[in-house]
Tab-separated table of C-alpha atoms in Angstrom:
chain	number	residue	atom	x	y	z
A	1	UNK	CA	9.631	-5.512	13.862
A	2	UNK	CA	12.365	-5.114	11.134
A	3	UNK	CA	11.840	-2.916	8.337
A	4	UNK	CA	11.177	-6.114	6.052
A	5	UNK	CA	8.370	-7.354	8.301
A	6	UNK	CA	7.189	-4.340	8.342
A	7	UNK	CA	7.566	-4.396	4.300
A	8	UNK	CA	5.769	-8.059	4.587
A	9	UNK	CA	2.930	-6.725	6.787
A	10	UNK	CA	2.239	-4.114	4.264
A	11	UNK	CA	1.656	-6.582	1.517
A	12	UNK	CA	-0.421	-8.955	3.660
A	13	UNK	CA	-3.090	-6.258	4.741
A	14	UNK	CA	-3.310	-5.658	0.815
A	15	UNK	CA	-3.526	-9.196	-0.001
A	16	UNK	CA	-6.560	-9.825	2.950
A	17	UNK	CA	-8.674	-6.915	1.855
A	18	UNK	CA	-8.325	-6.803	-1.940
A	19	UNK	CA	-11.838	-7.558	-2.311
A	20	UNK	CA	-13.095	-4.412	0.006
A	21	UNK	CA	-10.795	-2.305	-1.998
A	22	UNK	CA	-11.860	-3.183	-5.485
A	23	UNK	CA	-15.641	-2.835	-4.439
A	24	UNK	CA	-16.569	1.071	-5.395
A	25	UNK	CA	-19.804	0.237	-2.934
A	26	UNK	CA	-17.402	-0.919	-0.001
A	27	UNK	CA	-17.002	1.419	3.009
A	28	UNK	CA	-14.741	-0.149	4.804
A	29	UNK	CA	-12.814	2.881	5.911
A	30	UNK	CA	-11.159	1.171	8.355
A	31	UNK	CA	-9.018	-0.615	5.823
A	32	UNK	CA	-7.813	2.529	4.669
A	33	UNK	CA	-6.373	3.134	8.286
A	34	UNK	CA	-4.668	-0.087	8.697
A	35	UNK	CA	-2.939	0.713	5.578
A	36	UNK	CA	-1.845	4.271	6.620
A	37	UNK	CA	-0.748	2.441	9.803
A	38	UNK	CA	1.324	0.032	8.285
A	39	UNK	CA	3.227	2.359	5.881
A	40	UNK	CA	3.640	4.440	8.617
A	41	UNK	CA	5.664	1.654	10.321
A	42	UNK	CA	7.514	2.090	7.311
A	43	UNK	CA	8.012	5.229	6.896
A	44	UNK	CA	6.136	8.423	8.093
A	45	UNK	CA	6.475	10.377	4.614
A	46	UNK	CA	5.817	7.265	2.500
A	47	UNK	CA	1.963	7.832	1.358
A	48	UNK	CA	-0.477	5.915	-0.777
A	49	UNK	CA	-3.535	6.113	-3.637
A	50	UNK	CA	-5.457	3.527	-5.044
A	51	UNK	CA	-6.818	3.721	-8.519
A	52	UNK	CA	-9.278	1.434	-9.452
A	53	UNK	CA	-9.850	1.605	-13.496
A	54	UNK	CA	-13.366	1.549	-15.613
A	55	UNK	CA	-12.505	-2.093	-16.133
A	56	UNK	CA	-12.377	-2.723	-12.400
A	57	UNK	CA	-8.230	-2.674	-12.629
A	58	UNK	CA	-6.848	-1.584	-9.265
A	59	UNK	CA	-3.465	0.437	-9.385
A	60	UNK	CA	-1.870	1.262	-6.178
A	61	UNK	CA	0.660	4.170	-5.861
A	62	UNK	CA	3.211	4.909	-3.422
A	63	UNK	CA	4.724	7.977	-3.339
A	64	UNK	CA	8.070	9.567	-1.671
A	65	UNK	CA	6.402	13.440	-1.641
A	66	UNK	CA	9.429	14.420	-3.882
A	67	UNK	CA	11.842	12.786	-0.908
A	68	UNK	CA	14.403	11.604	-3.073
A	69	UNK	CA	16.097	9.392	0.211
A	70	UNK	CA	12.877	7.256	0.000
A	71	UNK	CA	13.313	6.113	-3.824
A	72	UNK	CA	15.189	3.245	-2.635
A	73	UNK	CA	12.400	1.982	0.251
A	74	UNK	CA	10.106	2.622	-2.070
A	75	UNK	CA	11.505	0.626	-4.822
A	76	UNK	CA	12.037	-2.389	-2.353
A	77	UNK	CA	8.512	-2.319	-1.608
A	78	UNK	CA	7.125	-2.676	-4.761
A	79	UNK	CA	10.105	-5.772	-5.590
A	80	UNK	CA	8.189	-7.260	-2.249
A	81	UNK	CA	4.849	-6.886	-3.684
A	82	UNK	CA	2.957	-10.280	-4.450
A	83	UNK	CA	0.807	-11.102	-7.250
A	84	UNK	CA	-2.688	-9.994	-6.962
């Protein structure tokens, strides 16, 4: 898979499960996982958090660990993400 599928792939597993991660009751840790996977396809040291606001807003971070190389991945990623 090309670094853009992989990119594409990403964003789909978000888009499928935005309900489960939006729900403070889910525990659908597996989701989590697939995530992790599909970053990983990414890039190893590219790592994620999801904030989810008092007014049920859910902000996703990706972070580089400092790893300036990765600014530029990272910044493609988020230019591939969809609207939620």
């Amino acid at each position: 898979m090309s670094k853009m599928e992989d990119i594409q792939n990403f964003w789909k597993i978000i888009q499928e499960n935005i309900k489960e991660l939006t729900d403070e009751e889910s525990e659908e840790l597996e989701i989590y996982e697939k995530i992790l996977e599909a970053l990983d396809k990414i890039h190893p040291e590219i790592f994620y958090e999801f904030m989810l606001s008092d007014d049920d807003i859910l902000t996703l971070v990706l972070s580089a660990g400092g790893n300036k190389e990765l600014f530029p991945l990272i910044e493609e990623m988020v230019s591939k993400a969809p609207k939620l």
